[in-house]
GROMACS .gro file of C-alpha atoms in nm:
model
  457
    1UNK     CA    1   0.008  -0.013  -0.002
    2UNK     CA    2   0.137   0.320  -0.108
    3UNK     CA    3  -0.028   0.598   0.082
    4UNK     CA    4   0.117   0.923   0.028
    5UNK     CA    5   0.018   1.273   0.222
    6UNK     CA    6   0.093   1.588   0.077
    7UNK     CA    7   0.303   1.818   0.265
    8UNK     CA    8   0.048   2.101   0.222
    9UNK     CA    9  -0.283   2.047   0.379
   10UNK     CA   10  -0.577   2.055   0.128
   11UNK     CA   11  -0.954   2.000   0.147
   12UNK     CA   12  -1.037   1.629   0.100
   13UNK     CA   13  -1.361   1.493  -0.033
   14UNK     CA   14  -1.571   1.340   0.198
   15UNK     CA   15  -1.617   0.956   0.135
   16UNK     CA   16  -1.940   0.758   0.233
   17UNK     CA   17  -1.750   0.571   0.516
   18UNK     CA   18  -1.603   0.877   0.679
   19UNK     CA   19  -1.785   1.141   0.884
   20UNK     CA   20  -1.814   1.464   0.709
   21UNK     CA   21  -1.577   1.724   0.845
   22UNK     CA   22  -1.582   2.082   0.708
   23UNK     CA   23  -1.251   2.277   0.769
   24UNK     CA   24  -1.235   2.651   0.719
   25UNK     CA   25  -0.946   2.769   0.514
   26UNK     CA   26  -0.918   3.154   0.477
   27UNK     CA   27  -0.790   3.295   0.169
   28UNK     CA   28  -0.439   3.428   0.221
   29UNK     CA   29  -0.549   3.743   0.041
   30UNK     CA   30  -0.817   3.838   0.270
   31UNK     CA   31  -0.754   4.072   0.563
   32UNK     CA   32  -0.952   3.980   0.877
   33UNK     CA   33  -1.076   4.253   1.121
   34UNK     CA   34  -1.159   4.176   1.470
   35UNK     CA   35  -1.213   4.348   1.785
   36UNK     CA   36  -1.363   4.267   2.133
   37UNK     CA   37  -1.550   4.485   2.390
   38UNK     CA   38  -1.695   4.437   2.727
   39UNK     CA   39  -2.036   4.599   2.765
   40UNK     CA   40  -2.182   4.764   3.053
   41UNK     CA   41  -2.428   4.525   3.204
   42UNK     CA   42  -2.531   4.712   3.491
   43UNK     CA   43  -2.888   4.767   3.347
   44UNK     CA   44  -2.931   4.415   3.184
   45UNK     CA   45  -3.170   4.189   3.298
   46UNK     CA   46  -2.984   3.883   3.425
   47UNK     CA   47  -3.293   3.692   3.538
   48UNK     CA   48  -3.365   3.580   3.165
   49UNK     CA   49  -3.023   3.392   3.179
   50UNK     CA   50  -2.945   3.085   3.364
   51UNK     CA   51  -2.691   3.247   3.613
   52UNK     CA   52  -2.713   3.037   3.907
   53UNK     CA   53  -2.593   3.142   4.241
   54UNK     CA   54  -2.336   2.942   4.399
   55UNK     CA   55  -2.463   2.642   4.625
   56UNK     CA   56  -2.474   2.694   4.978
   57UNK     CA   57  -2.137   2.671   5.143
   58UNK     CA   58  -2.075   2.513   5.479
   59UNK     CA   59  -1.879   2.813   5.561
   60UNK     CA   60  -2.021   3.181   5.608
   61UNK     CA   61  -1.693   3.313   5.452
   62UNK     CA   62  -1.749   3.151   5.124
   63UNK     CA   63  -2.095   3.305   5.092
   64UNK     CA   64  -1.938   3.650   5.198
   65UNK     CA   65  -1.662   3.616   4.909
   66UNK     CA   66  -1.949   3.516   4.680
   67UNK     CA   67  -2.148   3.820   4.747
   68UNK     CA   68  -1.826   4.058   4.735
   69UNK     CA   69  -1.741   3.913   4.412
   70UNK     CA   70  -2.090   3.975   4.247
   71UNK     CA   71  -2.096   4.309   4.375
   72UNK     CA   72  -1.760   4.392   4.235
   73UNK     CA   73  -1.851   4.264   3.898
   74UNK     CA   74  -2.201   4.336   3.835
   75UNK     CA   75  -2.264   4.633   4.063
   76UNK     CA   76  -2.433   4.683   4.387
   77UNK     CA   77  -2.771   4.789   4.222
   78UNK     CA   78  -2.836   4.424   4.063
   79UNK     CA   79  -3.085   4.209   4.236
   80UNK     CA   80  -3.002   3.850   4.184
   81UNK     CA   81  -3.277   3.600   4.143
   82UNK     CA   82  -3.291   3.206   4.166
   83UNK     CA   83  -3.229   3.044   3.854
   84UNK     CA   84  -3.533   2.990   3.657
   85UNK     CA   85  -3.627   2.833   3.314
   86UNK     CA   86  -3.887   3.079   3.150
   87UNK     CA   87  -4.152   2.932   2.929
   88UNK     CA   88  -4.074   2.974   2.575
   89UNK     CA   89  -4.396   3.165   2.486
   90UNK     CA   90  -4.338   3.404   2.780
   91UNK     CA   91  -3.999   3.517   2.722
   92UNK     CA   92  -3.954   3.886   2.635
   93UNK     CA   93  -3.601   3.998   2.564
   94UNK     CA   94  -3.520   4.328   2.718
   95UNK     CA   95  -3.383   4.587   2.482
   96UNK     CA   96  -3.091   4.682   2.732
   97UNK     CA   97  -2.926   4.367   2.681
   98UNK     CA   98  -2.583   4.377   2.499
   99UNK     CA   99  -2.684   4.760   2.424
  100UNK     CA  100  -2.403   5.013   2.477
  101UNK     CA  101  -2.482   5.255   2.783
  102UNK     CA  102  -2.346   5.598   2.834
  103UNK     CA  103  -2.090   5.614   3.115
  104UNK     CA  104  -2.243   5.613   3.451
  105UNK     CA  105  -2.140   5.820   3.720
  106UNK     CA  106  -1.980   5.606   4.004
  107UNK     CA  107  -1.786   5.697   4.285
  108UNK     CA  108  -1.422   5.588   4.311
  109UNK     CA  109  -1.503   5.346   4.575
  110UNK     CA  110  -1.744   5.143   4.333
  111UNK     CA  111  -1.422   5.069   4.138
  112UNK     CA  112  -1.288   4.871   4.430
  113UNK     CA  113  -1.303   4.497   4.391
  114UNK     CA  114  -1.444   4.477   4.749
  115UNK     CA  115  -1.674   4.773   4.722
  116UNK     CA  116  -1.816   4.971   5.025
  117UNK     CA  117  -2.161   4.811   5.049
  118UNK     CA  118  -2.211   4.809   5.415
  119UNK     CA  119  -2.531   4.580   5.349
  120UNK     CA  120  -2.308   4.275   5.276
  121UNK     CA  121  -2.310   4.007   5.561
  122UNK     CA  122  -1.987   3.989   5.777
  123UNK     CA  123  -1.850   4.300   5.614
  124UNK     CA  124  -1.789   4.619   5.847
  125UNK     CA  125  -1.645   4.942   5.767
  126UNK     CA  126  -1.491   5.180   6.006
  127UNK     CA  127  -1.664   5.519   6.005
  128UNK     CA  128  -1.459   5.828   5.976
  129UNK     CA  129  -1.333   5.958   6.315
  130UNK     CA  130  -1.553   6.257   6.435
  131UNK     CA  131  -1.353   6.537   6.550
  132UNK     CA  132  -1.309   6.577   6.921
  133UNK     CA  133  -1.564   6.800   7.104
  134UNK     CA  134  -1.423   7.025   7.381
  135UNK     CA  135  -1.701   7.137   7.625
  136UNK     CA  136  -1.724   7.526   7.602
  137UNK     CA  137  -1.833   7.575   7.969
  138UNK     CA  138  -1.668   7.484   8.296
  139UNK     CA  139  -1.819   7.195   8.483
  140UNK     CA  140  -1.760   7.349   8.813
  141UNK     CA  141  -1.686   7.720   8.914
  142UNK     CA  142  -1.567   7.827   9.278
  143UNK     CA  143  -1.549   8.170   9.431
  144UNK     CA  144  -1.203   8.254   9.550
  145UNK     CA  145  -1.217   8.586   9.742
  146UNK     CA  146  -0.899   8.773   9.735
  147UNK     CA  147  -0.737   8.598   9.445
  148UNK     CA  148  -0.494   8.866   9.317
  149UNK     CA  149  -0.482   9.020   8.990
  150UNK     CA  150  -0.124   9.013   8.955
  151UNK     CA  151   0.063   8.891   8.648
  152UNK     CA  152   0.377   8.797   8.819
  153UNK     CA  153   0.244   8.575   9.076
  154UNK     CA  154   0.164   8.186   9.069
  155UNK     CA  155  -0.119   8.113   9.323
  156UNK     CA  156  -0.260   7.776   9.171
  157UNK     CA  157  -0.098   7.422   9.170
  158UNK     CA  158  -0.250   7.073   9.127
  159UNK     CA  159  -0.070   6.781   9.314
  160UNK     CA  160  -0.034   6.418   9.191
  161UNK     CA  161  -0.246   6.332   9.470
  162UNK     CA  162  -0.523   6.535   9.320
  163UNK     CA  163  -0.539   6.826   9.583
  164UNK     CA  164  -0.542   7.181   9.447
  165UNK     CA  165  -0.339   7.437   9.648
  166UNK     CA  166  -0.457   7.806   9.606
  167UNK     CA  167  -0.311   8.109   9.763
  168UNK     CA  168  -0.575   8.390   9.875
  169UNK     CA  169  -0.438   8.683  10.020
  170UNK     CA  170  -0.216   8.580  10.328
  171UNK     CA  171  -0.358   8.215  10.350
  172UNK     CA  172  -0.313   7.905  10.156
  173UNK     CA  173  -0.618   7.664  10.106
  174UNK     CA  174  -0.619   7.307   9.983
  175UNK     CA  175  -0.911   7.162   9.783
  176UNK     CA  176  -0.950   6.788   9.779
  177UNK     CA  177  -1.095   6.729   9.412
  178UNK     CA  178  -1.205   6.393   9.517
  179UNK     CA  179  -1.421   6.488   9.820
  180UNK     CA  180  -1.451   6.883   9.727
  181UNK     CA  181  -1.345   6.940  10.086
  182UNK     CA  182  -1.157   7.258  10.157
  183UNK     CA  183  -0.885   7.284  10.413
  184UNK     CA  184  -0.693   7.598  10.530
  185UNK     CA  185  -0.312   7.496  10.551
  186UNK     CA  186  -0.186   7.829  10.673
  187UNK     CA  187  -0.197   8.180  10.767
  188UNK     CA  188   0.106   8.412  10.712
  189UNK     CA  189  -0.039   8.695  10.925
  190UNK     CA  190  -0.122   9.051  10.831
  191UNK     CA  191   0.238   9.137  10.754
  192UNK     CA  192   0.279   8.887  10.486
  193UNK     CA  193   0.106   8.765  10.174
  194UNK     CA  194   0.120   8.448   9.953
  195UNK     CA  195   0.293   8.514   9.613
  196UNK     CA  196   0.330   8.147   9.488
  197UNK     CA  197   0.259   7.771   9.566
  198UNK     CA  198   0.437   7.477   9.424
  199UNK     CA  199   0.382   7.111   9.495
  200UNK     CA  200   0.683   6.835   9.532
  201UNK     CA  201   0.652   6.556   9.294
  202UNK     CA  202   0.524   6.328   9.563
  203UNK     CA  203   0.232   6.536   9.645
  204UNK     CA  204   0.294   6.545  10.018
  205UNK     CA  205   0.509   6.885  10.025
  206UNK     CA  206   0.409   7.237   9.929
  207UNK     CA  207   0.631   7.506   9.877
  208UNK     CA  208   0.493   7.844   9.961
  209UNK     CA  209   0.660   8.173   9.852
  210UNK     CA  210   0.591   8.476  10.034
  211UNK     CA  211   0.612   8.872   9.997
  212UNK     CA  212   0.894   8.905  10.256
  213UNK     CA  213   1.103   8.684  10.040
  214UNK     CA  214   1.088   8.353  10.230
  215UNK     CA  215   1.003   8.017  10.123
  216UNK     CA  216   0.837   7.787  10.350
  217UNK     CA  217   0.791   7.409  10.314
  218UNK     CA  218   0.477   7.252  10.456
  219UNK     CA  219   0.381   6.874  10.495
  220UNK     CA  220   0.034   6.857  10.406
  221UNK     CA  221  -0.044   6.533  10.572
  222UNK     CA  222   0.020   6.668  10.932
  223UNK     CA  223  -0.058   7.032  10.808
  224UNK     CA  224   0.266   7.138  10.990
  225UNK     CA  225   0.544   7.351  10.857
  226UNK     CA  226   0.862   7.189  10.793
  227UNK     CA  227   1.102   7.463  10.741
  228UNK     CA  228   1.142   7.818  10.631
  229UNK     CA  229   1.430   7.913  10.399
  230UNK     CA  230   1.540   8.264  10.342
  231UNK     CA  231   1.809   8.421  10.086
  232UNK     CA  232   1.567   8.648   9.874
  233UNK     CA  233   1.561   9.014   9.917
  234UNK     CA  234   1.227   9.052   9.754
  235UNK     CA  235   0.886   8.870   9.699
  236UNK     CA  236   0.907   8.506   9.557
  237UNK     CA  237   0.668   8.481   9.271
  238UNK     CA  238   0.786   8.165   9.116
  239UNK     CA  239   0.856   7.796   9.233
  240UNK     CA  240   0.965   7.478   9.051
  241UNK     CA  241   1.043   7.140   9.191
  242UNK     CA  242   1.284   6.878   9.024
  243UNK     CA  243   1.306   6.537   9.185
  244UNK     CA  244   1.520   6.668   9.454
  245UNK     CA  245   1.559   7.037   9.429
  246UNK     CA  246   1.348   7.320   9.472
  247UNK     CA  247   1.419   7.635   9.253
  248UNK     CA  248   1.265   7.990   9.354
  249UNK     CA  249   1.245   8.298   9.159
  250UNK     CA  250   1.227   8.647   9.309
  251UNK     CA  251   1.170   9.029   9.207
  252UNK     CA  252   1.536   9.050   9.317
  253UNK     CA  253   1.620   8.917   8.979
  254UNK     CA  254   1.769   8.587   9.109
  255UNK     CA  255   1.707   8.211   9.091
  256UNK     CA  256   1.801   7.998   9.414
  257UNK     CA  257   1.856   7.637   9.394
  258UNK     CA  258   1.739   7.468   9.723
  259UNK     CA  259   1.796   7.115   9.867
  260UNK     CA  260   1.526   7.072  10.142
  261UNK     CA  261   1.769   6.779  10.270
  262UNK     CA  262   2.059   7.024  10.333
  263UNK     CA  263   2.086   7.260  10.638
  264UNK     CA  264   2.168   7.575  10.413
  265UNK     CA  265   1.891   7.793  10.279
  266UNK     CA  266   2.030   7.745   9.901
  267UNK     CA  267   2.293   7.546   9.739
  268UNK     CA  268   2.346   7.765   9.452
  269UNK     CA  269   2.226   8.120   9.304
  270UNK     CA  270   2.156   8.177   8.920
  271UNK     CA  271   2.226   8.511   8.816
  272UNK     CA  272   2.145   8.634   8.455
  273UNK     CA  273   1.823   8.809   8.448
  274UNK     CA  274   1.769   9.195   8.473
  275UNK     CA  275   1.429   9.215   8.613
  276UNK     CA  276   1.190   9.015   8.822
  277UNK     CA  277   1.178   8.630   8.761
  278UNK     CA  278   0.817   8.523   8.692
  279UNK     CA  279   0.831   8.197   8.543
  280UNK     CA  280   1.012   7.868   8.634
  281UNK     CA  281   0.969   7.509   8.491
  282UNK     CA  282   1.203   7.210   8.512
  283UNK     CA  283   1.190   6.977   8.223
  284UNK     CA  284   1.037   6.625   8.257
  285UNK     CA  285   1.392   6.457   8.296
  286UNK     CA  286   1.482   6.699   8.570
  287UNK     CA  287   1.789   6.806   8.355
  288UNK     CA  288   1.707   7.152   8.254
  289UNK     CA  289   1.548   7.454   8.404
  290UNK     CA  290   1.382   7.722   8.212
  291UNK     CA  291   1.333   8.073   8.358
  292UNK     CA  292   1.141   8.362   8.215
  293UNK     CA  293   1.145   8.733   8.344
  294UNK     CA  294   1.007   9.080   8.307
  295UNK     CA  295   1.311   9.144   8.123
  296UNK     CA  296   1.165   8.969   7.792
  297UNK     CA  297   1.430   8.709   7.844
  298UNK     CA  298   1.386   8.324   7.845
  299UNK     CA  299   1.690   8.131   7.983
  300UNK     CA  300   1.788   7.759   8.016
  301UNK     CA  301   1.994   7.624   8.292
  302UNK     CA  302   2.152   7.280   8.336
  303UNK     CA  303   2.195   7.109   8.686
  304UNK     CA  304   2.534   7.256   8.763
  305UNK     CA  305   2.552   7.574   8.580
  306UNK     CA  306   2.523   7.934   8.767
  307UNK     CA  307   2.508   8.102   8.421
  308UNK     CA  308   2.246   8.025   8.140
  309UNK     CA  309   2.344   7.762   7.901
  310UNK     CA  310   2.082   7.913   7.644
  311UNK     CA  311   1.964   8.259   7.615
  312UNK     CA  312   1.642   8.337   7.400
  313UNK     CA  313   1.556   8.709   7.342
  314UNK     CA  314   1.294   8.695   7.072
  315UNK     CA  315   1.005   8.787   7.307
  316UNK     CA  316   0.941   9.179   7.345
  317UNK     CA  317   0.744   9.133   7.672
  318UNK     CA  318   0.755   8.959   8.016
  319UNK     CA  319   0.789   8.592   7.962
  320UNK     CA  320   0.564   8.420   8.227
  321UNK     CA  321   0.428   8.129   8.038
  322UNK     CA  322   0.665   7.832   8.028
  323UNK     CA  323   0.604   7.455   7.943
  324UNK     CA  324   0.798   7.169   7.862
  325UNK     CA  325   0.664   6.896   7.617
  326UNK     CA  326   0.608   6.564   7.796
  327UNK     CA  327   0.615   6.414   7.450
  328UNK     CA  328   0.918   6.561   7.252
  329UNK     CA  329   1.260   6.568   7.407
  330UNK     CA  330   1.385   6.913   7.430
  331UNK     CA  331   1.055   7.100   7.299
  332UNK     CA  332   1.010   7.421   7.523
  333UNK     CA  333   0.716   7.667   7.459
  334UNK     CA  334   0.704   8.011   7.602
  335UNK     CA  335   0.470   8.307   7.574
  336UNK     CA  336   0.511   8.689   7.599
  337UNK     CA  337   0.300   8.950   7.754
  338UNK     CA  338   0.094   9.230   7.640
  339UNK     CA  339   0.354   9.386   7.417
  340UNK     CA  340   0.439   9.036   7.265
  341UNK     CA  341   0.134   8.819   7.250
  342UNK     CA  342   0.307   8.533   7.091
  343UNK     CA  343   0.368   8.177   7.175
  344UNK     CA  344   0.709   8.044   7.070
  345UNK     CA  345   0.867   7.707   7.036
  346UNK     CA  346   1.211   7.611   7.100
  347UNK     CA  347   1.445   7.319   7.050
  348UNK     CA  348   1.669   7.325   7.339
  349UNK     CA  349   1.866   7.034   7.211
  350UNK     CA  350   1.972   7.210   6.882
  351UNK     CA  351   1.930   7.557   7.028
  352UNK     CA  352   1.678   7.638   6.768
  353UNK     CA  353   1.364   7.870   6.732
  354UNK     CA  354   1.103   7.646   6.575
  355UNK     CA  355   0.786   7.849   6.546
  356UNK     CA  356   0.582   8.172   6.660
  357UNK     CA  357   0.232   8.212   6.686
  358UNK     CA  358   0.069   8.551   6.738
  359UNK     CA  359  -0.232   8.495   6.964
  360UNK     CA  360  -0.370   8.853   6.963
  361UNK     CA  361  -0.367   8.856   7.340
  362UNK     CA  362  -0.133   8.868   7.647
  363UNK     CA  363  -0.009   8.502   7.698
  364UNK     CA  364  -0.040   8.419   8.079
  365UNK     CA  365   0.026   8.043   8.106
  366UNK     CA  366   0.095   7.733   7.887
  367UNK     CA  367   0.042   7.388   7.968
  368UNK     CA  368   0.077   7.072   7.763
  369UNK     CA  369  -0.166   6.784   7.739
  370UNK     CA  370  -0.038   6.465   7.907
  371UNK     CA  371  -0.218   6.234   7.668
  372UNK     CA  372  -0.169   6.399   7.320
  373UNK     CA  373   0.003   6.664   7.120
  374UNK     CA  374  -0.207   6.958   7.229
  375UNK     CA  375  -0.152   7.253   7.460
  376UNK     CA  376  -0.348   7.513   7.629
  377UNK     CA  377  -0.283   7.878   7.684
  378UNK     CA  378  -0.455   8.127   7.887
  379UNK     CA  379  -0.474   8.506   7.798
  380UNK     CA  380  -0.524   8.837   7.939
  381UNK     CA  381  -0.549   9.179   7.770
  382UNK     CA  382  -0.763   9.207   7.595
  383UNK     CA  383  -0.988   8.894   7.538
  384UNK     CA  384  -0.923   8.700   7.862
  385UNK     CA  385  -0.980   8.364   7.662
  386UNK     CA  386  -0.845   8.009   7.702
  387UNK     CA  387  -0.749   7.856   7.363
  388UNK     CA  388  -0.676   7.451   7.321
  389UNK     CA  389  -0.432   7.433   7.030
  390UNK     CA  390  -0.326   7.116   6.839
  391UNK     CA  391   0.062   7.096   6.799
  392UNK     CA  392   0.253   7.133   6.574
  393UNK     CA  393  -0.024   7.275   6.317
  394UNK     CA  394  -0.153   7.528   6.591
  395UNK     CA  395  -0.480   7.498   6.470
  396UNK     CA  396  -0.745   7.585   6.751
  397UNK     CA  397  -0.958   7.312   6.870
  398UNK     CA  398  -1.158   7.558   7.103
  399UNK     CA  399  -1.174   7.901   7.268
  400UNK     CA  400  -1.314   7.891   7.607
  401UNK     CA  401  -1.453   8.206   7.744
  402UNK     CA  402  -1.611   8.289   8.100
  403UNK     CA  403  -1.350   8.487   8.287
  404UNK     CA  404  -1.409   8.859   8.289
  405UNK     CA  405  -1.052   8.926   8.403
  406UNK     CA  406  -0.712   8.829   8.294
  407UNK     CA  407  -0.669   8.444   8.334
  408UNK     CA  408  -0.341   8.455   8.534
  409UNK     CA  409  -0.353   8.133   8.680
  410UNK     CA  410  -0.341   7.759   8.528
  411UNK     CA  411  -0.306   7.397   8.658
  412UNK     CA  412  -0.364   7.061   8.507
  413UNK     CA  413  -0.496   6.762   8.685
  414UNK     CA  414  -0.289   6.446   8.755
  415UNK     CA  415  -0.483   6.232   8.499
  416UNK     CA  416  -0.421   6.505   8.247
  417UNK     CA  417  -0.787   6.565   8.136
  418UNK     CA  418  -0.879   6.866   8.335
  419UNK     CA  419  -0.755   7.206   8.374
  420UNK     CA  420  -0.833   7.472   8.623
  421UNK     CA  421  -0.797   7.860   8.557
  422UNK     CA  422  -0.792   8.142   8.806
  423UNK     CA  423  -0.845   8.508   8.724
  424UNK     CA  424  -0.862   8.842   8.907
  425UNK     CA  425  -1.245   8.812   8.880
  426UNK     CA  426  -1.198   8.598   9.207
  427UNK     CA  427  -1.305   8.269   9.049
  428UNK     CA  428  -1.162   7.915   8.979
  429UNK     CA  429  -1.295   7.730   8.666
  430UNK     CA  430  -1.257   7.387   8.591
  431UNK     CA  431  -1.277   7.257   8.229
  432UNK     CA  432  -1.267   6.928   8.067
  433UNK     CA  433  -1.021   7.011   7.787
  434UNK     CA  434  -0.793   6.718   7.707
  435UNK     CA  435  -0.862   6.364   7.609
  436UNK     CA  436  -0.817   6.065   7.839
  437UNK     CA  437  -0.535   5.830   7.798
  438UNK     CA  438  -0.581   5.547   7.556
  439UNK     CA  439  -0.561   5.301   7.812
  440UNK     CA  440  -0.809   5.457   8.024
  441UNK     CA  441  -1.189   5.391   7.943
  442UNK     CA  442  -1.340   5.538   8.243
  443UNK     CA  443  -1.477   5.887   8.327
  444UNK     CA  444  -1.256   6.104   8.526
  445UNK     CA  445  -1.290   6.092   8.904
  446UNK     CA  446  -1.223   6.475   8.944
  447UNK     CA  447  -1.580   6.585   9.017
  448UNK     CA  448  -1.702   6.619   8.674
  449UNK     CA  449  -2.055   6.563   8.798
  450UNK     CA  450  -2.012   6.860   9.075
  451UNK     CA  451  -2.190   7.146   8.891
  452UNK     CA  452  -2.288   7.458   9.044
  453UNK     CA  453  -2.088   7.742   9.226
  454UNK     CA  454  -1.928   7.721   9.575
  455UNK     CA  455  -1.691   7.904   9.798
  456UNK     CA  456  -1.349   7.784   9.834
  457UNK     CA  457  -1.336   7.901  10.184
   0.00000   0.00000   0.00000
């Protein structure tokens, strides 16, 4: 048998014994045009087609995935019906099938393969975070008779044991924020007045600066004076504790470093200011002391220096408001008086000026939030307002009003949520300004339910 097969394929003639196979061979001279498109099916009637839904799965995750996939492929506006076999006589073909449709306006979220359909089972979407709301009114107001209207004094401080110390005239009063109980700690007599108060870190010792230039240390547990330290020739308007040292600033232009464990009244004297020292703050690591004066100067001292290691002279008015950031090492904020009205930020590590914010009013006090990158400033001439700022953008979260005099005094609660402000209008006002720590899911215990107005003495 000599069966030969040609090298080039040719059409064969079908025989009676072989099945008929028709092969299509295009002509070499014919050009073939082709294209493909994916039509929009969002308006098609898929109920007319045998598109069957997936069989029930033993796991709910499979059903969720199927629903997500359908939503991504066919759009969330299509209703899927169970597969049916329509009767031949009742078939009415929709005119929208395979018909081009003008471009539909869909959100960018609809282009996602997972969509944003909150109706899908097992799918949750985190809502956008609402802006934090700061209450515009104080939750408590206390009458504080004889609270002095003096920019250079510091008459309010809040201890780590949640006790507020307030200097009124020649007396110091203690307010327990848990029980709202008020106790008179001391009376200096008719010949002396309270110019500053400052709590030690452990919250059981209180320093009191007087108009006679003396500094008294009191044990608040026993309500007894531990000692009296001298050294200043004029009133002591600023006090600041480190872990072991007590610093006092005076109208005599000096800052005295005191060790309550030592026999001498002070261990070193810091000279540099040319006018009254009205602001003092130790950094949180107790390595640097910032001082502000009526000479418009802001100085930074270390633990062993008797001359300032950093000098900042940009303010054009007295610098009383000083605050170290608890979040960023070396970040220092300071505020100037009536002729300045600015809050300035400094990096004491690199000795650089970071930013300046003109507030429009005399800056009396600054305090950082312990729980977030925010700070509060209190103001005097001419708006007497309290402003909550977001750092570093310095956008205003809230402006609080209510005081009718300069808001000269400011302290923050130990949990970091509440501030108390004092003014020459002889009132103390308590505000819920800062958020709670992330680990703290309970309400503050600092008397947020105690409304009304009472007397501190």
